Amino acid sequence: QQLPDGSWANSRDTAFAAVIFQRAGVYPDRVQRALEWLLANQNSNGGWGTMLGQSSGSSYSALAVMALTGAGERGLPVVRGACYVQSVQRSDGSWGGPTGTGQILWALTGAQVNQQVTLSLALNKAVYYPGDTVQLTVTAQGIPLEQLTLHGTVSPQEGVVTPISFAREADRFVATYPVPGNAIPGTWAVTVIGAGPTGESGVACATLPVKNPVGNAPDLAVLPTDIAFASGASGAVTIS
């Protein structure tokens, strides 16, 4: 049953109900309230969790994108949602299993977007390690750079979002982001949103692979001087 706030308790059920009613052509008022709830509960990384502030999930986000697209939404919320879903795709091409992957592909196939500003995002390396510095470069088409404002975020894991500040240099925007020394290995999501003075917008996203450093000393190191053989005991070894 739809709640007074327009939802069906969480974003997955809300989006799914909206899609069903859209396809059936019934309950337009309920659909509108559901869509308003979805828009109000989109996370800062572009995805959706069970509700605002909860960790974003790929299937929740894909269903929300599908519901919004079905209502004719082609703007920033859809682009940000599709960007998030793409950024958490696994290296094998899936989103965790055949069922979830099929559902997400179904949603993304129907996600039509309209971006007045075309952004291109490039990173300076293919792989990063704790302690590295990420350099991000953004170029834009469709608007003079002096009229464009960029907002960027890095998401090392679901539910964690760090803002990035960009500076304009000649024909591009640049930003740096230091990978912390205690960084969690994985595929991080980078999202950049560009906005113009009269509502023009565009989004670019990329994945930022962070791996364990190579060549670290093992947790346990045994040196030759630590080993002593005990006399009178065959094969006995003492490690001090």
Coordinates of N, CA and C in Angstrom, one line a residue:
Q1 N 0.8 -1.2 0.0 CA 0.0 0.0 0.0 C 0.9 1.2 0.0
Q2 N 0.5 2.2 -0.8 CA 1.3 3.4 -0.9 C 1.2 4.3 0.4
L3 N 2.3 4.7 0.9 CA 2.3 5.5 2.1 C 2.0 7.0 1.8
P4 N 1.7 7.7 2.8 CA 1.4 9.2 2.6 C 2.5 10.0 2.0
D5 N 3.7 9.6 2.1 CA 4.8 10.3 1.5 C 5.0 10.0 0.0
G6 N 4.2 9.1 -0.5 CA 4.3 8.7 -1.9 C 5.0 7.4 -2.2
S7 N 5.7 6.9 -1.2 CA 6.5 5.7 -1.4 C 5.7 4.4 -1.1
W8 N 6.3 3.3 -1.5 CA 5.9 2.0 -1.0 C 7.0 1.4 -0.1
A9 N 7.4 2.2 0.9 CA 8.3 1.8 2.0 C 9.8 1.9 1.6
N10 N 10.2 1.7 0.4 CA 11.6 1.8 0.0 C 11.6 2.1 -1.5
S11 N 12.8 2.4 -2.0 CA 12.9 2.9 -3.4 C 12.7 1.7 -4.4
R12 N 13.1 0.5 -4.1 CA 12.9 -0.6 -5.0 C 11.4 -0.8 -5.2
D13 N 10.6 -1.0 -4.2 CA 9.2 -1.2 -4.3 C 8.5 0.0 -4.9
T14 N 8.9 1.2 -4.6 CA 8.3 2.4 -5.1 C 8.5 2.5 -6.6
A15 N 9.7 2.2 -7.0 CA 10.0 2.3 -8.5 C 9.3 1.2 -9.2
F16 N 9.3 0.0 -8.6 CA 8.6 -1.2 -9.3 C 7.2 -0.9 -9.5
A17 N 6.5 -0.4 -8.4 CA 5.1 -0.1 -8.5 C 4.8 1.0 -9.6
A18 N 5.7 2.0 -9.6 CA 5.5 3.1 -10.6 C 5.6 2.5 -12.0
V19 N 6.6 1.6 -12.2 CA 6.8 1.0 -13.6 C 5.5 0.2 -13.9
I20 N 5.0 -0.6 -13.0 CA 3.9 -1.5 -13.3 C 2.7 -0.6 -13.7
F21 N 2.4 0.5 -12.9 CA 1.2 1.3 -13.1 C 1.4 2.1 -14.4
Q22 N 2.7 2.5 -14.7 CA 2.9 3.2 -16.0 C 2.6 2.3 -17.2
R23 N 3.0 1.0 -17.1 CA 2.8 0.1 -18.2 C 1.3 -0.2 -18.4
A24 N 0.6 -0.2 -17.2 CA -0.8 -0.6 -17.3 C -1.7 0.7 -17.6
G25 N -1.1 1.8 -17.5 CA -1.8 3.1 -17.8 C -2.9 3.4 -16.7
V26 N -2.6 3.1 -15.5 CA -3.5 3.3 -14.4 C -2.9 4.1 -13.3
Y27 N -3.7 4.7 -12.4 CA -3.3 5.4 -11.2 C -2.2 6.5 -11.5
P28 N -2.5 7.4 -12.4 CA -1.4 8.4 -12.7 C -1.1 9.3 -11.5
D29 N -2.0 9.6 -10.6 CA -1.7 10.4 -9.4 C -0.8 9.7 -8.5
R30 N -1.0 8.4 -8.3 CA -0.1 7.6 -7.5 C 1.3 7.5 -8.1
V31 N 1.4 7.4 -9.4 CA 2.7 7.3 -10.1 C 3.4 8.6 -9.9
Q32 N 2.7 9.8 -10.0 CA 3.4 11.1 -9.9 C 3.9 11.2 -8.5
R33 N 3.2 10.8 -7.5 CA 3.7 10.9 -6.1 C 4.9 10.0 -5.8
A34 N 4.8 8.9 -6.5 CA 6.0 7.9 -6.3 C 7.2 8.5 -7.0
L35 N 7.1 9.1 -8.1 CA 8.2 9.7 -8.8 C 8.8 10.9 -8.0
E36 N 7.9 11.7 -7.4 CA 8.4 12.8 -6.6 C 9.2 12.3 -5.4
W37 N 8.7 11.2 -4.8 CA 9.5 10.6 -3.7 C 10.8 10.1 -4.2
L38 N 10.9 9.4 -5.3 CA 12.2 8.9 -5.9 C 13.1 10.1 -6.1
L39 N 12.7 11.2 -6.7 CA 13.5 12.3 -7.0 C 14.1 12.9 -5.7
A40 N 13.2 12.9 -4.6 CA 13.7 13.5 -3.4 C 14.6 12.6 -2.6
N41 N 14.7 11.3 -3.0 CA 15.5 10.3 -2.2 C 16.7 9.8 -3.0
Q42 N 17.1 10.5 -4.1 CA 18.3 10.2 -4.8 C 19.5 10.6 -4.0
N43 N 20.4 9.6 -3.8 CA 21.7 9.9 -3.1 C 22.6 10.9 -3.8
S44 N 23.5 11.4 -3.1 CA 24.5 12.4 -3.7 C 25.4 11.7 -4.7
N45 N 25.6 10.4 -4.7 CA 26.4 9.7 -5.7 C 25.6 9.4 -7.0
G46 N 24.3 9.8 -7.0 CA 23.5 9.5 -8.2 C 22.6 8.3 -8.1
G47 N 22.9 7.4 -7.1 CA 22.2 6.2 -7.0 C 21.1 6.3 -5.9
W48 N 20.4 5.1 -5.7 CA 19.3 5.0 -4.8 C 19.6 3.9 -3.8
G49 N 19.4 4.1 -2.5 CA 19.4 3.0 -1.6 C 17.9 2.7 -1.2
T50 N 17.7 2.1 -0.1 CA 16.3 1.9 0.4 C 15.6 3.2 0.5
M51 N 16.3 4.2 1.0 CA 15.8 5.6 1.0 C 17.0 6.5 1.1
L52 N 16.7 7.8 1.2 CA 17.7 8.8 1.2 C 18.7 8.6 2.3
G53 N 20.0 8.6 1.9 CA 21.1 8.4 2.9 C 21.5 7.0 3.1
Q54 N 20.8 6.0 2.7 CA 21.1 4.6 2.8 C 22.0 4.3 1.6
S55 N 22.9 3.3 1.8 CA 23.9 2.9 0.7 C 23.2 2.6 -0.6
S56 N 23.7 3.2 -1.7 CA 23.1 3.0 -3.0 C 23.3 1.6 -3.5
G57 N 22.4 1.1 -4.2 CA 22.5 -0.3 -4.7 C 22.2 -0.2 -6.2
S58 N 22.8 -1.1 -7.0 CA 22.7 -1.1 -8.4 C 21.3 -1.4 -8.9
S59 N 20.6 -2.4 -8.3 CA 19.3 -2.8 -8.7 C 18.3 -1.8 -8.3
Y60 N 18.4 -1.2 -7.1 CA 17.5 -0.2 -6.7 C 17.6 1.0 -7.6
S61 N 18.8 1.4 -8.0 CA 19.1 2.5 -8.8 C 18.6 2.3 -10.2
A62 N 18.8 1.1 -10.8 CA 18.3 0.8 -12.1 C 16.8 0.9 -12.2
L63 N 16.1 0.4 -11.2 CA 14.6 0.5 -11.2 C 14.1 1.9 -11.1
A64 N 14.8 2.7 -10.3 CA 14.4 4.1 -10.2 C 14.6 4.8 -11.6
V65 N 15.7 4.5 -12.3 CA 16.0 5.1 -13.6 C 14.9 4.7 -14.5
M66 N 14.5 3.4 -14.5 CA 13.4 3.0 -15.4 C 12.1 3.7 -15.1
A67 N 11.8 3.9 -13.8 CA 10.5 4.6 -13.5 C 10.5 6.0 -14.0
L68 N 11.6 6.7 -13.8 CA 11.7 8.1 -14.2 C 11.7 8.2 -15.7
T69 N 12.4 7.4 -16.4 CA 12.4 7.4 -17.8 C 11.0 7.1 -18.4
G70 N 10.3 6.2 -17.7 CA 8.9 5.9 -18.2 C 8.0 7.1 -18.1
A71 N 8.3 8.0 -17.2 CA 7.5 9.2 -17.0 C 7.9 10.3 -17.9
G72 N 8.9 10.1 -18.7 CA 9.4 11.1 -19.6 C 10.6 11.9 -19.1
E73 N 11.1 11.6 -17.9 CA 12.3 12.3 -17.4 C 13.5 12.0 -18.3
R74 N 14.2 13.0 -18.7 CA 15.4 12.9 -19.5 C 16.6 13.6 -19.0
G75 N 16.4 14.3 -17.9 CA 17.4 15.2 -17.4 C 18.4 14.6 -16.4
L76 N 18.9 15.5 -15.6 CA 20.0 15.2 -14.7 C 19.8 14.0 -13.8
P77 N 18.6 13.8 -13.1 CA 18.5 12.7 -12.2 C 18.7 11.4 -12.9
V78 N 18.1 11.2 -14.2 CA 18.3 10.0 -14.9 C 19.7 9.8 -15.3
V79 N 20.4 10.9 -15.8 CA 21.8 10.7 -16.2 C 22.7 10.3 -15.0
R80 N 22.5 11.0 -13.8 CA 23.2 10.6 -12.6 C 23.0 9.2 -12.2
G81 N 21.7 8.8 -12.3 CA 21.4 7.4 -11.9 C 22.0 6.4 -12.8
A82 N 21.9 6.6 -14.1 CA 22.6 5.7 -15.1 C 24.1 5.7 -14.9
C83 N 24.7 6.9 -14.6 CA 26.1 7.0 -14.4 C 26.5 6.1 -13.2
Y84 N 25.7 6.2 -12.1 CA 26.1 5.4 -10.9 C 26.0 3.9 -11.2
V85 N 25.0 3.5 -11.9 CA 24.8 2.1 -12.2 C 26.0 1.6 -13.0
Q86 N 26.4 2.3 -14.0 CA 27.5 1.9 -14.9 C 28.8 1.9 -14.1
S87 N 29.0 2.8 -13.2 CA 30.2 2.9 -12.4 C 30.5 1.7 -11.5
V88 N 29.4 1.0 -11.1 CA 29.6 -0.1 -10.2 C 29.5 -1.5 -10.9
Q89 N 29.5 -1.5 -12.2 CA 29.5 -2.7 -13.0 C 30.8 -3.5 -12.7
R90 N 30.7 -4.8 -12.5 CA 31.9 -5.6 -12.1 C 32.8 -5.8 -13.3
S91 N 34.0 -6.2 -13.1 CA 35.0 -6.3 -14.1 C 34.6 -7.4 -15.1
D92 N 33.8 -8.4 -14.7 CA 33.4 -9.4 -15.6 C 32.2 -9.0 -16.4
G93 N 31.7 -7.8 -16.3 CA 30.6 -7.3 -17.1 C 29.2 -7.4 -16.4
S94 N 29.2 -8.1 -15.2 CA 27.9 -8.3 -14.6 C 27.7 -7.3 -13.4
W95 N 26.5 -7.4 -12.9 CA 26.1 -6.7 -11.6 C 25.8 -7.7 -10.5
G96 N 26.6 -8.8 -10.4 CA 26.4 -9.7 -9.3 C 25.7 -11.0 -9.6
G97 N 25.1 -11.2 -10.8 CA 24.4 -12.4 -11.1 C 23.5 -12.2 -12.3
P98 N 23.0 -13.3 -12.9 CA 22.2 -13.3 -14.1 C 20.9 -12.5 -13.9
T99 N 20.2 -12.7 -12.8 CA 18.9 -12.0 -12.6 C 19.1 -10.5 -12.5
G100 N 20.0 -10.1 -11.6 CA 20.3 -8.7 -11.4 C 20.8 -8.0 -12.6
T101 N 21.7 -8.7 -13.3 CA 22.3 -8.1 -14.5 C 21.3 -7.9 -15.6
G102 N 20.4 -8.9 -15.8 CA 19.4 -8.8 -16.8 C 18.4 -7.7 -16.5
Q103 N 18.1 -7.5 -15.2 CA 17.2 -6.4 -14.8 C 17.8 -5.1 -15.0
I104 N 19.1 -5.0 -14.7 CA 19.8 -3.7 -14.9 C 19.9 -3.3 -16.3
L105 N 20.3 -4.3 -17.2 CA 20.4 -4.0 -18.6 C 19.0 -3.6 -19.2
W106 N 18.0 -4.2 -18.7 CA 16.6 -3.9 -19.2 C 16.3 -2.4 -18.8
A107 N 16.7 -2.0 -17.6 CA 16.5 -0.6 -17.2 C 17.3 0.4 -18.0
L108 N 18.6 0.1 -18.1 CA 19.5 1.0 -18.8 C 19.2 1.1 -20.3
T109 N 18.7 0.1 -20.9 CA 18.3 0.1 -22.3 C 17.3 1.2 -22.6
G110 N 16.4 1.3 -21.6 CA 15.3 2.3 -21.8 C 15.6 3.7 -21.3
A111 N 16.8 3.9 -20.7 CA 17.1 5.2 -20.1 C 17.6 6.2 -21.2
Q112 N 16.6 6.9 -21.7 CA 16.9 8.0 -22.7 C 17.2 9.3 -21.9
V113 N 18.3 9.9 -22.3 CA 18.7 11.1 -21.6 C 18.9 12.3 -22.6
N114 N 18.8 13.5 -22.1 CA 19.0 14.7 -22.9 C 20.0 15.6 -22.1
Q115 N 21.2 15.6 -22.7 CA 22.2 16.5 -22.1 C 22.6 17.6 -23.0
Q116 N 22.4 18.8 -22.5 CA 22.7 20.0 -23.3 C 24.2 20.2 -23.3
V117 N 24.9 19.7 -22.3 CA 26.4 19.9 -22.2 C 27.0 18.5 -22.3
T118 N 28.0 18.3 -23.2 CA 28.7 17.1 -23.3 C 30.0 17.2 -22.5
L119 N 30.2 16.4 -21.5 CA 31.4 16.4 -20.7 C 32.2 15.1 -21.0
S120 N 33.5 15.3 -21.1 CA 34.5 14.2 -21.2 C 35.4 14.2 -20.0
L121 N 35.5 13.0 -19.3 CA 36.3 12.9 -18.1 C 37.4 11.9 -18.3
A122 N 38.6 12.3 -18.0 CA 39.8 11.5 -18.2 C 40.6 11.4 -16.9
L123 N 41.1 10.3 -16.5 CA 42.0 10.1 -15.4 C 43.4 9.9 -15.9
N124 N 44.4 10.2 -15.0 CA 45.8 10.2 -15.5 C 46.4 8.8 -15.4
K125 N 45.8 7.8 -14.8 CA 46.3 6.5 -14.7 C 45.2 5.5 -14.9
A126 N 45.6 4.3 -15.2 CA 44.6 3.2 -15.3 C 44.3 2.5 -14.0
V127 N 45.3 2.5 -13.1 CA 45.2 1.9 -11.8 C 45.9 2.7 -10.7
Y128 N 45.3 2.8 -9.5 CA 45.9 3.6 -8.5 C 46.2 2.7 -7.2
Y129 N 47.1 3.2 -6.4 CA 47.5 2.6 -5.1 C 47.4 3.6 -4.0
P130 N 47.2 3.1 -2.8 CA 47.2 4.0 -1.6 C 48.4 5.0 -1.7
G131 N 48.2 6.3 -1.5 CA 49.2 7.2 -1.5 C 49.4 7.9 -2.9
D132 N 48.8 7.4 -3.9 CA 48.8 8.0 -5.3 C 47.9 9.3 -5.3
T133 N 48.2 10.1 -6.3 CA 47.3 11.3 -6.5 C 46.6 11.1 -7.8
V134 N 45.3 11.2 -7.8 CA 44.5 11.1 -9.0 C 44.4 12.5 -9.6
Q135 N 44.7 12.6 -10.9 CA 44.4 13.8 -11.7 C 43.3 13.6 -12.6
L136 N 42.3 14.5 -12.5 CA 41.1 14.4 -13.3 C 41.0 15.6 -14.3
T137 N 40.8 15.3 -15.5 CA 40.7 16.3 -16.5 C 39.3 16.3 -17.2
V138 N 38.6 17.4 -17.3 CA 37.3 17.4 -17.9 C 37.3 18.5 -19.0
T139 N 36.8 18.1 -20.2 CA 36.5 19.0 -21.3 C 35.0 19.0 -21.5
A140 N 34.6 20.1 -22.2 CA 33.1 20.2 -22.4 C 32.9 20.8 -23.8
Q141 N 31.7 20.4 -24.3 CA 31.2 20.9 -25.5 C 29.8 21.3 -25.3
G142 N 29.4 22.4 -26.0 CA 28.0 22.8 -25.9 C 27.8 24.1 -25.1
I143 N 28.9 24.6 -24.5 CA 28.8 25.7 -23.6 C 30.2 26.3 -23.4
P144 N 30.3 27.6 -23.4 CA 31.7 28.2 -23.1 C 32.1 27.8 -21.7
L145 N 33.4 27.5 -21.5 CA 33.9 27.0 -20.2 C 33.7 28.0 -19.1
E146 N 33.8 29.3 -19.4 CA 33.6 30.3 -18.4 C 32.2 30.4 -17.8
Q147 N 31.2 29.8 -18.6 CA 29.8 29.7 -18.1 C 29.5 28.4 -17.4
L148 N 30.5 27.5 -17.3 CA 30.2 26.2 -16.7 C 30.7 26.1 -15.3
T149 N 29.9 25.5 -14.5 CA 30.3 25.1 -13.1 C 30.3 23.6 -12.9
L150 N 31.4 23.1 -12.4 CA 31.5 21.7 -12.2 C 31.4 21.3 -10.7
H151 N 30.8 20.2 -10.5 CA 30.7 19.6 -9.1 C 31.1 18.1 -9.3
G152 N 32.1 17.7 -8.6 CA 32.6 16.3 -8.7 C 32.5 15.5 -7.4
T153 N 32.4 14.2 -7.5 CA 32.4 13.4 -6.3 C 33.2 12.1 -6.5
V154 N 33.8 11.6 -5.5 CA 34.5 10.3 -5.5 C 33.8 9.4 -4.5
S155 N 33.4 8.2 -4.9 CA 32.7 7.3 -4.0 C 33.5 6.0 -3.9
P156 N 34.3 5.9 -2.8 CA 35.2 4.7 -2.6 C 34.3 3.4 -2.3
Q157 N 33.2 3.6 -1.7 CA 32.3 2.5 -1.4 C 30.9 3.1 -1.3
E158 N 29.9 2.2 -1.4 CA 28.5 2.6 -1.3 C 28.2 3.3 0.0
G159 N 27.6 4.5 -0.1 CA 27.3 5.3 1.1 C 28.4 6.3 1.5
V160 N 29.5 6.2 0.9 CA 30.6 7.2 1.2 C 30.9 8.0 0.0
V161 N 30.8 9.3 0.1 CA 31.0 10.3 -1.0 C 31.8 11.4 -0.6
T162 N 32.9 11.7 -1.4 CA 33.8 12.8 -1.1 C 33.8 13.8 -2.2
P163 N 33.6 15.1 -2.0 CA 33.5 16.1 -3.0 C 34.9 16.4 -3.6
I164 N 34.9 16.8 -4.9 CA 36.1 17.2 -5.6 C 35.9 18.6 -6.1
S165 N 36.9 19.4 -6.0 CA 36.9 20.8 -6.5 C 37.7 20.9 -7.8
F166 N 37.1 21.5 -8.8 CA 37.8 21.7 -10.1 C 38.2 23.2 -10.3
A167 N 39.3 23.3 -11.0 CA 39.8 24.6 -11.4 C 39.9 24.7 -12.9
R168 N 39.6 25.8 -13.5 CA 39.7 25.9 -15.0 C 41.1 26.3 -15.4
E169 N 41.7 25.5 -16.4 CA 43.0 25.8 -16.9 C 42.9 25.8 -18.4
A170 N 43.0 27.0 -19.1 CA 42.9 27.1 -20.5 C 41.6 26.5 -21.0
D171 N 41.7 25.3 -21.8 CA 40.5 24.8 -22.4 C 40.0 23.6 -21.7
R172 N 40.2 23.5 -20.4 CA 39.8 22.3 -19.6 C 39.7 22.6 -18.1
F173 N 39.1 21.7 -17.4 CA 39.0 21.8 -16.0 C 39.9 20.7 -15.4
V174 N 40.6 20.9 -14.3 CA 41.4 19.9 -13.7 C 41.2 19.9 -12.2
A175 N 41.4 18.7 -11.6 CA 41.3 18.5 -10.2 C 42.2 17.4 -9.8
T176 N 42.6 17.4 -8.5 CA 43.4 16.3 -8.0 C 42.7 15.7 -6.8
Y177 N 43.0 14.5 -6.6 CA 42.4 13.8 -5.4 C 43.4 12.8 -4.9
P178 N 43.9 13.0 -3.6 CA 44.9 12.1 -3.0 C 44.2 10.8 -2.5
V179 N 44.7 9.6 -3.0 CA 44.2 8.4 -2.5 C 44.8 8.1 -1.1
P180 N 44.0 8.0 -0.1 CA 44.5 7.9 1.3 C 45.4 6.7 1.4
G181 N 46.3 6.7 2.4 CA 47.2 5.6 2.6 C 46.5 4.4 3.1
N182 N 45.4 4.6 3.8 CA 44.6 3.4 4.2 C 43.4 3.1 3.3
A183 N 43.5 3.5 2.1 CA 42.4 3.4 1.1 C 41.9 1.9 1.0
I184 N 40.6 1.7 0.9 CA 40.1 0.4 0.7 C 40.2 0.0 -0.8
P185 N 40.8 -1.1 -1.1 CA 40.9 -1.5 -2.5 C 39.6 -1.8 -3.1
G186 N 39.4 -1.5 -4.4 CA 38.2 -1.8 -5.0 C 38.0 -0.8 -6.2
T187 N 36.8 -0.8 -6.8 CA 36.5 0.1 -7.9 C 35.7 1.2 -7.4
W188 N 36.3 2.4 -7.4 CA 35.6 3.6 -6.9 C 34.9 4.3 -8.1
A189 N 33.8 5.0 -7.7 CA 33.0 5.7 -8.7 C 33.3 7.2 -8.7
V190 N 33.6 7.7 -9.9 CA 33.8 9.2 -10.0 C 32.7 9.8 -10.8
T191 N 32.0 10.8 -10.3 CA 30.9 11.5 -11.1 C 31.2 13.0 -11.1
V192 N 31.0 13.5 -12.3 CA 31.2 15.0 -12.5 C 29.9 15.5 -13.1
I193 N 29.4 16.6 -12.5 CA 28.1 17.2 -13.0 C 28.5 18.6 -13.4
G194 N 28.1 19.0 -14.6 CA 28.3 20.4 -15.1 C 27.0 21.1 -15.3
A195 N 27.0 22.3 -14.8 CA 25.8 23.1 -14.9 C 26.0 24.5 -15.5
G196 N 25.1 25.0 -16.4 CA 25.3 26.3 -17.0 C 24.3 27.3 -16.3
P197 N 24.4 28.6 -16.7 CA 23.7 29.6 -16.0 C 22.2 29.6 -16.2
T198 N 21.7 28.9 -17.3 CA 20.3 28.9 -17.6 C 19.8 27.4 -17.6
G199 N 20.4 26.6 -16.8 CA 19.8 25.2 -16.6 C 20.5 24.2 -17.4
E200 N 21.4 24.5 -18.3 CA 22.1 23.5 -19.1 C 22.8 22.5 -18.2
S201 N 22.8 21.3 -18.5 CA 23.5 20.3 -17.6 C 24.1 19.2 -18.4
G202 N 25.1 18.5 -17.8 CA 25.7 17.3 -18.4 C 26.4 16.6 -17.3
V203 N 26.6 15.3 -17.5 CA 27.2 14.4 -16.5 C 28.2 13.5 -17.2
A204 N 29.3 13.3 -16.5 CA 30.3 12.3 -16.9 C 30.7 11.4 -15.7
C205 N 31.0 10.2 -16.0 CA 31.3 9.3 -14.9 C 32.5 8.4 -15.3
A206 N 33.2 7.9 -14.4 CA 34.3 7.0 -14.6 C 34.5 6.1 -13.4
T207 N 35.3 5.0 -13.6 CA 35.7 4.1 -12.5 C 37.1 4.4 -12.2
L208 N 37.4 4.3 -10.9 CA 38.8 4.5 -10.5 C 39.2 3.3 -9.7
P209 N 40.0 2.4 -10.4 CA 40.4 1.1 -9.7 C 41.5 1.4 -8.7
V210 N 41.3 1.0 -7.5 CA 42.3 1.1 -6.4 C 42.7 -0.3 -6.0
K211 N 44.1 -0.6 -6.0 CA 44.5 -1.9 -5.7 C 45.5 -1.8 -4.5
N212 N 45.8 -3.0 -3.9 CA 46.7 -3.1 -2.8 C 48.1 -2.8 -3.4
P213 N 49.0 -2.1 -2.6 CA 50.3 -1.8 -3.1 C 51.1 -3.1 -3.3
V214 N 52.0 -3.0 -4.3 CA 52.8 -4.2 -4.6 C 54.2 -4.0 -3.8
G215 N 54.7 -5.1 -3.3 CA 56.0 -5.1 -2.6 C 56.0 -4.8 -1.2
N216 N 54.8 -4.7 -0.5 CA 54.8 -4.5 0.9 C 55.4 -5.7 1.7
A217 N 56.0 -5.4 2.8 CA 56.6 -6.5 3.6 C 55.4 -7.3 4.2
P218 N 55.6 -8.6 4.3 CA 54.6 -9.5 4.8 C 54.4 -9.2 6.3
D219 N 53.2 -9.6 6.8 CA 52.9 -9.4 8.2 C 53.9 -10.1 9.1
L220 N 54.4 -11.3 8.8 CA 55.3 -12.0 9.6 C 56.6 -12.2 8.8
A221 N 57.7 -11.7 9.4 CA 59.0 -11.9 8.7 C 59.9 -12.7 9.7
V222 N 60.5 -13.8 9.2 CA 61.4 -14.6 9.9 C 62.8 -14.5 9.3
L223 N 63.7 -14.1 10.1 CA 65.1 -13.9 9.7 C 65.9 -15.1 10.1
P224 N 67.1 -15.4 9.5 CA 67.9 -16.5 9.8 C 68.4 -16.4 11.3
T225 N 68.6 -15.2 11.8 CA 69.1 -15.0 13.2 C 68.0 -15.4 14.2
D226 N 66.7 -15.5 13.8 CA 65.6 -15.8 14.7 C 65.5 -17.3 14.9
I227 N 66.2 -18.1 14.1 CA 66.0 -19.6 14.1 C 67.2 -20.2 14.8
A228 N 66.9 -21.1 15.8 CA 67.9 -21.9 16.5 C 67.5 -23.3 16.6
F229 N 68.4 -24.2 16.5 CA 68.2 -25.7 16.6 C 68.4 -26.1 18.0
A230 N 67.5 -26.8 18.6 CA 67.6 -27.3 20.0 C 68.4 -28.6 20.0
S231 N 69.4 -28.7 20.8 CA 70.3 -29.9 20.9 C 69.5 -31.0 21.5
G232 N 69.8 -32.2 21.0 CA 69.3 -33.4 21.6 C 67.9 -33.7 21.1
A233 N 67.2 -32.9 20.4 CA 65.9 -33.1 19.9 C 65.9 -33.1 18.4
S234 N 65.7 -34.3 17.8 CA 65.7 -34.4 16.4 C 64.7 -33.6 15.7
G235 N 65.1 -32.7 14.8 CA 64.2 -31.9 14.0 C 63.6 -30.7 14.8
A236 N 63.9 -30.5 16.1 CA 63.3 -29.4 16.8 C 63.9 -28.1 16.4
V237 N 63.0 -27.1 16.2 CA 63.4 -25.8 15.8 C 62.8 -24.8 16.8
T238 N 63.5 -23.8 17.2 CA 63.0 -22.7 18.0 C 63.1 -21.4 17.2
I239 N 62.0 -20.7 17.2 CA 61.9 -19.4 16.6 C 61.7 -18.4 17.6
S240 N 62.7 -17.4 17.8 CA 62.5 -16.4 18.8 C 62.3 -15.0 18.2

